[in-house]
mmCIF file of C-alpha atoms and ligand atoms in Angstrom:
data_model
loop_
_atom_site.group_PDB
_atom_site.id
_atom_site.type_symbol
_atom_site.label_atom_id
_atom_site.label_comp_id
_atom_site.label_asym_id
_atom_site.label_seq_id
_atom_site.Cartn_x
_atom_site.Cartn_y
_atom_site.Cartn_z
ATOM 1 C CA MET A 10 17.888 -39.445 -6.802
ATOM 2 C CA GLY A 11 17.178 -42.510 -8.915
ATOM 3 C CA SER A 12 16.800 -41.644 -12.603
ATOM 4 C CA LEU A 13 13.691 -43.847 -12.943
ATOM 5 C CA THR A 14 11.710 -41.994 -10.290
ATOM 6 C CA ALA A 15 10.357 -38.499 -10.799
ATOM 7 C CA PRO A 16 12.022 -35.905 -8.546
ATOM 8 C CA LYS A 17 10.171 -35.324 -5.283
ATOM 9 C CA ILE A 18 9.581 -31.613 -4.796
ATOM 10 C CA ALA A 19 7.610 -30.121 -1.900
ATOM 11 C CA ILE A 20 6.332 -26.683 -0.974
ATOM 12 C CA LEU A 21 6.765 -25.159 2.486
ATOM 13 C CA GLY A 22 4.492 -22.170 3.146
ATOM 14 C CA LEU A 23 1.000 -22.284 1.689
ATOM 15 C CA GLY A 24 0.362 -18.567 1.165
ATOM 16 C CA ALA A 25 -0.810 -17.328 -2.225
ATOM 17 C CA VAL A 26 2.489 -18.080 -4.018
ATOM 18 C CA GLY A 27 2.914 -21.437 -2.245
ATOM 19 C CA GLN A 28 -0.563 -22.564 -3.247
ATOM 20 C CA MET A 29 -0.005 -21.386 -6.821
ATOM 21 C CA LEU A 30 3.206 -23.464 -7.066
ATOM 22 C CA LEU A 31 1.615 -26.452 -5.349
ATOM 23 C CA TYR A 32 -1.153 -26.476 -7.928
ATOM 24 C CA ARG A 33 1.470 -26.101 -10.646
ATOM 25 C CA LEU A 34 3.209 -29.250 -9.305
ATOM 26 C CA LYS A 35 -0.058 -31.116 -9.727
ATOM 27 C CA ALA A 36 -0.784 -29.577 -13.142
ATOM 28 C CA THR A 37 2.634 -30.689 -14.427
ATOM 29 C CA GLY A 38 2.006 -34.294 -13.381
ATOM 30 C CA ALA A 39 3.897 -34.357 -10.065
ATOM 31 C CA GLU A 40 2.437 -35.105 -6.640
ATOM 32 C CA PRO A 41 1.312 -31.899 -4.845
ATOM 33 C CA LEU A 42 3.673 -32.477 -1.919
ATOM 34 C CA ALA A 43 3.764 -30.002 0.941
ATOM 35 C CA LEU A 44 5.314 -29.642 4.375
ATOM 36 C CA PRO A 45 3.085 -27.926 6.927
ATOM 37 C CA ARG A 46 4.327 -24.899 8.881
ATOM 38 C CA TYR A 47 4.833 -25.576 12.615
ATOM 39 C CA GLN A 48 4.562 -29.322 11.803
ATOM 40 C CA ASN A 49 0.762 -29.028 11.989
ATOM 41 C CA SER A 50 -1.403 -30.998 9.615
ATOM 42 C CA LEU A 51 -2.074 -29.865 6.049
ATOM 43 C CA PRO A 52 -5.511 -28.648 4.967
ATOM 44 C CA GLU A 53 -7.690 -31.417 3.507
ATOM 45 C CA GLN A 54 -8.675 -29.508 0.413
ATOM 46 C CA LEU A 55 -7.259 -26.614 -1.576
ATOM 47 C CA HIS A 56 -9.031 -24.604 -4.247
ATOM 48 C CA PHE A 57 -7.152 -23.005 -7.126
ATOM 49 C CA ILE A 58 -8.691 -20.772 -9.795
ATOM 50 C CA ASP A 59 -6.599 -20.652 -12.955
ATOM 51 C CA ARG A 60 -6.179 -17.904 -15.582
ATOM 52 C CA CYS A 61 -9.187 -19.287 -17.544
ATOM 53 C CA ASP A 62 -11.373 -18.808 -14.459
ATOM 54 C CA GLU A 63 -11.610 -22.554 -13.982
ATOM 55 C CA GLY A 64 -11.669 -23.852 -10.407
ATOM 56 C CA HIS A 65 -9.665 -26.911 -9.268
ATOM 57 C CA GLU A 66 -10.198 -28.670 -5.946
ATOM 58 C CA TYR A 67 -7.400 -30.962 -4.837
ATOM 59 C CA ALA A 68 -5.866 -32.457 -1.721
ATOM 60 C CA PRO A 69 -2.243 -31.653 -0.829
ATOM 61 C CA ILE A 70 -0.065 -34.652 0.050
ATOM 62 C CA ALA A 71 2.118 -34.586 3.168
ATOM 63 C CA ALA A 72 5.768 -34.908 2.123
ATOM 64 C CA LEU A 73 8.338 -36.975 3.992
ATOM 65 C CA PRO A 74 11.282 -34.564 4.393
ATOM 66 C CA GLU A 75 13.887 -37.342 4.181
ATOM 67 C CA GLN A 76 12.634 -38.324 0.691
ATOM 68 C CA LEU A 77 12.757 -34.861 -0.889
ATOM 69 C CA ASP A 78 14.986 -33.913 -3.802
ATOM 70 C CA ALA A 79 13.983 -30.254 -3.504
ATOM 71 C CA LEU A 80 12.122 -28.048 -1.045
ATOM 72 C CA ILE A 81 10.648 -24.757 -2.241
ATOM 73 C CA VAL A 82 10.199 -22.326 0.642
ATOM 74 C CA CYS A 83 7.398 -19.843 -0.087
ATOM 75 C CA THR A 84 6.972 -18.167 3.297
ATOM 76 C CA LYS A 85 7.553 -14.445 3.796
ATOM 77 C CA ALA A 86 11.272 -13.582 3.989
ATOM 78 C CA HIS A 87 11.305 -13.131 7.767
ATOM 79 C CA GLN A 88 9.688 -16.559 8.306
ATOM 80 C CA VAL A 89 12.085 -18.642 6.165
ATOM 81 C CA VAL A 90 14.594 -19.729 8.808
ATOM 82 C CA GLU A 91 11.936 -20.372 11.456
ATOM 83 C CA ALA A 92 9.814 -22.396 8.998
ATOM 84 C CA ILE A 93 12.631 -24.609 7.728
ATOM 85 C CA THR A 94 14.403 -25.212 11.061
ATOM 86 C CA PRO A 95 12.101 -28.000 12.383
ATOM 87 C CA TYR A 96 12.736 -29.976 9.166
ATOM 88 C CA TRP A 97 16.418 -29.221 8.681
ATOM 89 C CA ASP A 98 17.843 -32.335 10.345
ATOM 90 C CA SER A 99 15.409 -34.633 8.506
ATOM 91 C CA LEU A 100 16.216 -33.289 5.023
ATOM 92 C CA ARG A 101 18.818 -35.192 3.006
ATOM 93 C CA PRO A 102 22.170 -33.354 2.845
ATOM 94 C CA ASP A 103 21.741 -33.062 -0.940
ATOM 95 C CA CYS A 104 18.157 -31.770 -0.810
ATOM 96 C CA VAL A 105 18.038 -28.656 -2.995
ATOM 97 C CA ILE A 106 16.589 -25.593 -1.226
ATOM 98 C CA VAL A 107 14.738 -23.003 -3.298
ATOM 99 C CA LEU A 108 13.831 -19.655 -1.683
ATOM 100 C CA CYS A 109 10.908 -17.834 -3.271
ATOM 101 C CA HIS A 110 10.027 -14.620 -1.449
ATOM 102 C CA ASN A 111 10.290 -10.862 -1.877
ATOM 103 C CA GLY A 112 13.560 -9.263 -0.799
ATOM 104 C CA LEU A 113 16.845 -10.845 0.220
ATOM 105 C CA GLY A 114 18.627 -11.906 3.387
ATOM 106 C CA PRO A 115 17.576 -15.450 4.356
ATOM 107 C CA HIS A 116 19.952 -16.899 1.732
ATOM 108 C CA LEU A 117 22.866 -15.456 3.737
ATOM 109 C CA GLU A 118 21.491 -16.942 6.966
ATOM 110 C CA LEU A 119 21.040 -20.399 5.426
ATOM 111 C CA GLN A 120 24.347 -20.527 3.535
ATOM 112 C CA PRO A 121 26.510 -21.494 6.558
ATOM 113 C CA LYS A 122 24.056 -24.286 7.458
ATOM 114 C CA LEU A 123 24.242 -25.964 4.028
ATOM 115 C CA ALA A 124 25.905 -29.366 3.667
ATOM 116 C CA PRO A 125 28.956 -29.413 1.325
ATOM 117 C CA ASN A 126 26.922 -30.846 -1.569
ATOM 118 C CA GLN A 127 23.739 -28.904 -0.987
ATOM 119 C CA SER A 128 22.552 -26.310 -3.502
ATOM 120 C CA LEU A 129 20.653 -23.145 -2.684
ATOM 121 C CA LEU A 130 18.510 -21.597 -5.406
ATOM 122 C CA LEU A 131 16.672 -18.290 -5.530
ATOM 123 C CA ALA A 132 13.417 -17.749 -7.375
ATOM 124 C CA THR A 133 11.166 -14.786 -8.028
ATOM 125 C CA THR A 134 7.602 -14.582 -9.185
ATOM 126 C CA SER A 135 5.593 -11.608 -10.352
ATOM 127 C CA ARG A 136 2.513 -13.753 -11.034
ATOM 128 C CA GLY A 137 -0.430 -12.016 -9.439
ATOM 129 C CA ALA A 138 -2.137 -14.338 -6.947
ATOM 130 C CA LEU A 139 -5.170 -13.334 -4.959
ATOM 131 C CA ARG A 140 -6.060 -15.174 -1.771
ATOM 132 C CA HIS A 141 -9.863 -15.182 -1.527
ATOM 133 C CA ASP A 142 -9.672 -17.050 1.738
ATOM 134 C CA LYS A 143 -7.035 -19.142 3.487
ATOM 135 C CA TYR A 144 -7.169 -22.090 1.088
ATOM 136 C CA ARG A 145 -8.710 -20.518 -2.023
ATOM 137 C CA VAL A 146 -6.279 -18.779 -4.371
ATOM 138 C CA GLU A 147 -6.792 -17.235 -7.769
ATOM 139 C CA GLN A 148 -4.040 -16.570 -10.274
ATOM 140 C CA THR A 149 -4.651 -13.018 -11.465
ATOM 141 C CA GLY A 150 -1.586 -12.271 -13.580
ATOM 142 C CA THR A 151 0.999 -13.818 -15.855
ATOM 143 C CA GLY A 152 4.046 -11.735 -14.833
ATOM 144 C CA ALA A 153 7.617 -12.960 -15.221
ATOM 145 C CA GLN A 154 9.234 -15.629 -13.076
ATOM 146 C CA ASP A 155 12.883 -16.584 -12.599
ATOM 147 C CA ILE A 156 14.846 -19.342 -10.917
ATOM 148 C CA GLY A 157 18.566 -20.040 -10.751
ATOM 149 C CA LEU A 158 21.401 -21.494 -8.731
ATOM 150 C CA TRP A 159 22.794 -19.144 -6.076
ATOM 151 C CA CYS A 160 25.352 -21.474 -4.470
ATOM 152 C CA GLY A 161 26.371 -25.126 -4.384
ATOM 153 C CA PRO A 162 26.765 -27.725 -7.125
ATOM 154 C CA ALA A 163 24.786 -27.681 -10.386
ATOM 155 C CA LEU A 164 21.572 -29.722 -10.242
ATOM 156 C CA ASN A 165 21.086 -33.030 -12.001
ATOM 157 C CA PRO A 166 19.433 -32.304 -15.394
ATOM 158 C CA GLU A 167 16.146 -34.021 -14.520
ATOM 159 C CA LEU A 168 15.573 -31.949 -11.371
ATOM 160 C CA GLU A 169 16.692 -28.747 -13.113
ATOM 161 C CA ALA A 170 14.239 -29.396 -15.973
ATOM 162 C CA LYS A 171 11.382 -30.062 -13.525
ATOM 163 C CA LEU A 172 12.056 -26.864 -11.558
ATOM 164 C CA ALA A 173 12.310 -24.852 -14.792
ATOM 165 C CA GLN A 174 8.977 -26.341 -15.882
ATOM 166 C CA LEU A 175 7.405 -25.432 -12.526
ATOM 167 C CA PHE A 176 8.514 -21.817 -12.830
ATOM 168 C CA GLU A 177 7.658 -21.788 -16.547
ATOM 169 C CA VAL A 178 11.110 -20.691 -17.711
ATOM 170 C CA SER A 179 13.036 -22.195 -20.612
ATOM 171 C CA GLU A 180 16.264 -22.314 -18.566
ATOM 172 C CA PHE A 181 17.754 -21.290 -15.221
ATOM 173 C CA ALA A 182 18.758 -17.605 -14.947
ATOM 174 C CA PRO A 183 22.555 -17.376 -15.404
ATOM 175 C CA ASN A 184 22.812 -14.700 -12.672
ATOM 176 C CA ILE A 185 19.836 -15.169 -10.389
ATOM 177 C CA GLU A 186 21.065 -12.669 -7.796
ATOM 178 C CA GLU A 187 20.976 -9.932 -10.446
ATOM 179 C CA SER A 188 17.436 -10.987 -11.424
ATOM 180 C CA VAL A 189 16.382 -10.850 -7.761
ATOM 181 C CA TRP A 190 17.905 -7.356 -7.445
ATOM 182 C CA ALA A 191 15.935 -6.262 -10.528
ATOM 183 C CA LYS A 192 12.754 -7.267 -8.656
ATOM 184 C CA LEU A 193 14.102 -5.765 -5.416
ATOM 185 C CA VAL A 194 14.295 -2.329 -7.065
ATOM 186 C CA VAL A 195 10.603 -2.589 -7.980
ATOM 187 C CA ASN A 196 9.640 -3.741 -4.481
ATOM 188 C CA CYS A 197 11.731 -0.970 -2.825
ATOM 189 C CA ALA A 198 9.923 1.635 -4.916
ATOM 190 C CA ILE A 199 6.330 0.415 -4.902
ATOM 191 C CA ASN A 200 5.732 -1.606 -1.738
ATOM 192 C CA PRO A 201 6.656 0.841 1.043
ATOM 193 C CA LEU A 202 5.108 3.877 -0.678
ATOM 194 C CA THR A 203 1.761 2.114 -1.136
ATOM 195 C CA ALA A 204 1.833 1.100 2.538
ATOM 196 C CA ILE A 205 2.736 4.598 3.764
ATOM 197 C CA HIS A 206 0.189 6.377 1.539
ATOM 198 C CA ASN A 207 -2.485 3.659 1.915
ATOM 199 C CA CYS A 208 -3.020 3.428 -1.843
ATOM 200 C CA ARG A 209 -3.114 1.055 -4.803
ATOM 201 C CA ASN A 210 0.020 0.628 -6.937
ATOM 202 C CA GLY A 211 -1.463 2.733 -9.767
ATOM 203 C CA GLU A 212 -1.734 5.862 -7.627
ATOM 204 C CA LEU A 213 2.069 6.087 -7.537
ATOM 205 C CA ALA A 214 1.902 7.310 -11.151
ATOM 206 C CA ASP A 215 0.748 10.663 -9.741
ATOM 207 C CA THR A 216 3.461 13.334 -10.191
ATOM 208 C CA ARG A 217 3.598 14.048 -6.446
ATOM 209 C CA TYR A 218 5.425 10.721 -5.919
ATOM 210 C CA ARG A 219 7.887 11.233 -8.775
ATOM 211 C CA GLU A 220 10.737 12.746 -6.792
ATOM 212 C CA THR A 221 10.620 10.086 -4.050
ATOM 213 C CA LEU A 222 10.413 7.283 -6.613
ATOM 214 C CA LEU A 223 13.403 8.703 -8.499
ATOM 215 C CA SER A 224 15.479 8.904 -5.296
ATOM 216 C CA LEU A 225 14.527 5.399 -4.122
ATOM 217 C CA VAL A 226 15.354 3.832 -7.477
ATOM 218 C CA SER A 227 18.578 5.788 -7.850
ATOM 219 C CA GLU A 228 19.851 4.674 -4.424
ATOM 220 C CA VAL A 229 18.939 0.990 -4.945
ATOM 221 C CA SER A 230 20.479 0.859 -8.422
ATOM 222 C CA GLN A 231 23.700 2.392 -7.027
ATOM 223 C CA VAL A 232 23.913 -0.306 -4.332
ATOM 224 C CA ALA A 233 23.225 -2.974 -6.976
ATOM 225 C CA GLN A 234 25.871 -1.588 -9.350
ATOM 226 C CA MET A 235 28.420 -1.414 -6.534
ATOM 227 C CA GLN A 236 28.043 -5.207 -6.294
ATOM 228 C CA GLY A 237 28.677 -5.573 -10.003
ATOM 229 C CA PHE A 238 25.076 -6.081 -11.127
ATOM 230 C CA ASN A 239 24.169 -4.589 -14.465
ATOM 231 C CA LEU A 240 21.153 -2.568 -13.281
ATOM 232 C CA ARG A 241 21.270 0.899 -14.801
ATOM 233 C CA PHE A 242 19.143 3.595 -13.201
ATOM 234 C CA LYS A 243 17.271 4.381 -16.429
ATOM 235 C CA ASP A 244 16.209 0.746 -16.977
ATOM 236 C CA CYS A 245 15.269 0.277 -13.319
ATOM 237 C CA TYR A 246 13.093 3.395 -13.300
ATOM 238 C CA ALA A 247 11.398 2.340 -16.544
ATOM 239 C CA ARG A 248 10.688 -1.109 -15.022
ATOM 240 C CA VAL A 249 9.140 0.480 -11.920
ATOM 241 C CA LEU A 250 6.828 2.645 -14.070
ATOM 242 C CA THR A 251 5.837 -0.408 -16.143
ATOM 243 C CA VAL A 252 4.943 -2.428 -13.020
ATOM 244 C CA ILE A 253 2.986 0.524 -11.560
ATOM 245 C CA HIS A 254 1.035 0.601 -14.809
ATOM 246 C CA LEU A 255 0.555 -3.197 -15.144
ATOM 247 C CA THR A 256 -0.500 -3.687 -11.514
ATOM 248 C CA ALA A 257 -2.384 -0.388 -11.139
ATOM 249 C CA GLU A 258 -5.412 -1.999 -9.474
ATOM 250 C CA ASN A 259 -3.394 -4.108 -6.985
ATOM 251 C CA TYR A 260 -2.675 -3.364 -3.391
ATOM 252 C CA SER A 261 0.988 -4.362 -2.964
ATOM 253 C CA SER A 262 1.845 -7.241 -0.642
ATOM 254 C CA MET A 263 3.343 -4.763 1.840
ATOM 255 C CA HIS A 264 0.205 -2.645 1.822
ATOM 256 C CA GLN A 265 -1.789 -5.772 2.664
ATOM 257 C CA ASP A 266 0.678 -6.972 5.315
ATOM 258 C CA VAL A 267 0.736 -3.609 7.103
ATOM 259 C CA HIS A 268 -3.022 -3.180 6.760
ATOM 260 C CA LEU A 269 -3.707 -6.683 8.165
ATOM 261 C CA LYS A 270 -1.003 -6.229 10.840
ATOM 262 C CA ARG A 271 0.781 -9.445 9.895
ATOM 263 C CA GLY A 272 4.401 -8.235 9.686
ATOM 264 C CA SER A 273 5.764 -6.994 6.369
ATOM 265 C CA GLU A 274 8.914 -7.839 4.395
ATOM 266 C CA ILE A 275 10.317 -4.295 4.828
ATOM 267 C CA ASP A 276 13.501 -5.545 6.568
ATOM 268 C CA ALA A 277 14.255 -7.928 3.654
ATOM 269 C CA ILE A 278 13.409 -5.296 1.003
ATOM 270 C CA THR A 279 14.334 -1.724 1.989
ATOM 271 C CA GLY A 280 16.231 -2.877 5.080
ATOM 272 C CA TYR A 281 18.427 -5.254 3.065
ATOM 273 C CA VAL A 282 19.345 -2.493 0.603
ATOM 274 C CA CYS A 283 20.189 -0.058 3.432
ATOM 275 C CA ARG A 284 22.350 -2.672 5.178
ATOM 276 C CA MET A 285 24.187 -3.523 1.931
ATOM 277 C CA GLY A 286 24.565 0.200 1.168
ATOM 278 C CA ALA A 287 26.167 0.768 4.585
ATOM 279 C CA GLU A 288 28.569 -2.145 4.009
ATOM 280 C CA LEU A 289 29.565 -0.889 0.560
ATOM 281 C CA GLY A 290 29.764 2.812 1.446
ATOM 282 C CA VAL A 291 26.732 3.882 -0.633
ATOM 283 C CA ASP A 292 24.401 6.367 1.080
ATOM 284 C CA THR A 293 20.717 5.436 1.063
ATOM 285 C CA PRO A 294 19.041 8.283 3.025
ATOM 286 C CA VAL A 295 15.649 8.160 1.282
ATOM 287 C CA ASN A 296 15.356 4.376 1.649
ATOM 288 C CA GLN A 297 16.432 4.715 5.298
ATOM 289 C CA GLU A 298 13.671 7.278 5.915
ATOM 290 C CA ILE A 299 11.095 5.045 4.212
ATOM 291 C CA TRP A 300 12.306 2.000 6.197
ATOM 292 C CA ASP A 301 11.805 3.939 9.474
ATOM 293 C CA LYS A 302 8.344 5.117 8.369
ATOM 294 C CA VAL A 303 7.110 1.597 7.560
ATOM 295 C CA ARG A 304 8.474 0.201 10.823
ATOM 296 C CA ARG A 305 6.642 2.992 12.683
ATOM 297 C CA LEU A 306 3.470 2.237 10.706
ATOM 298 C CA GLU A 307 3.754 -1.452 11.626
ATOM 299 C CA ARG A 308 3.814 -0.488 15.292
ATOM 300 C CA LEU A 309 1.071 2.143 15.180
ATOM 301 C CA GLY A 310 -1.149 1.075 12.239
ATOM 302 C CA PHE A 311 -2.751 3.327 9.580
HETATM 303 O O1 KPL B 404 5.693 -7.761 -6.029
HETATM 304 C C1 KPL B 404 4.835 -6.946 -5.793
HETATM 305 C C2 KPL B 404 4.251 -6.982 -4.445
HETATM 306 O O2 KPL B 404 3.174 -6.465 -4.215
HETATM 307 O O3 KPL B 404 4.921 -7.571 -3.559
HETATM 308 C C3 KPL B 404 4.455 -5.910 -6.812
HETATM 309 C C4 KPL B 404 5.249 -6.171 -8.060
HETATM 310 C C5 KPL B 404 4.751 -4.548 -6.290
HETATM 311 C C6 KPL B 404 3.026 -6.017 -7.241
HETATM 312 O O4 KPL B 404 2.127 -5.567 -6.311
#
């Protein structure tokens, strides 16, 4: 990347989070570059409503994959590999890949495909984003975000600063996998239960869910600790209760995915924890039961 040109960063996957980041690219003075899914064309116009209730209409710009310094993939976890594959051979071997989805798993699938000098980053966002219709997204919350290097060489300072600015963090997370696990605990607790019980996040504060929540969080924090992450049960449970409280009115993304029959991230959330638990010798019976229930629900509907 030449130091006189601004880094070229594009978004792949224009769901709610993708559109929020694309608008953020524009708002921070960069071109709103995007790669379309399935190599279709991009929409002509996007509409973003910011936290001050102000609407912004803008046109996304089609990115040329071979010119990109970084590609931020914002699809659902189970769509990452399929979405990136058609572009893979056109991307430069030093194009930085950033994965921004709930759960974990695709990073392990992509790792063997990376070129020797290619970096893979993970990012999380807890910004609430509501999709009014396909290309009209409203930012509804100001929750925390994180980004950091998962593998590969450190980024050049200019690109690192631009990505930090996009995700509104002062610096990259020193241990991004631990930060992602901290969010994974919250998603393992809230998302499947709201889907199974067809309820908003806030309803999980009811005492009848307490025992299940405690078991889910305890199992996930044990799997996390077994990998050396500093995620104590007490802190994890407190974080889950805080998110239930702060997002009480929301329907979780998994509730919406199951309800709209569009395939949820259960395999990358609960499924990933159960698979890691099995590998590390940590029992996860309650998560396993919940995983089975959501998969059944996906087949049969509410
Ligand atoms: O990340 C979320 C999601 O719905 O996927 C939470 C934090 C549970 C908010 O709804």
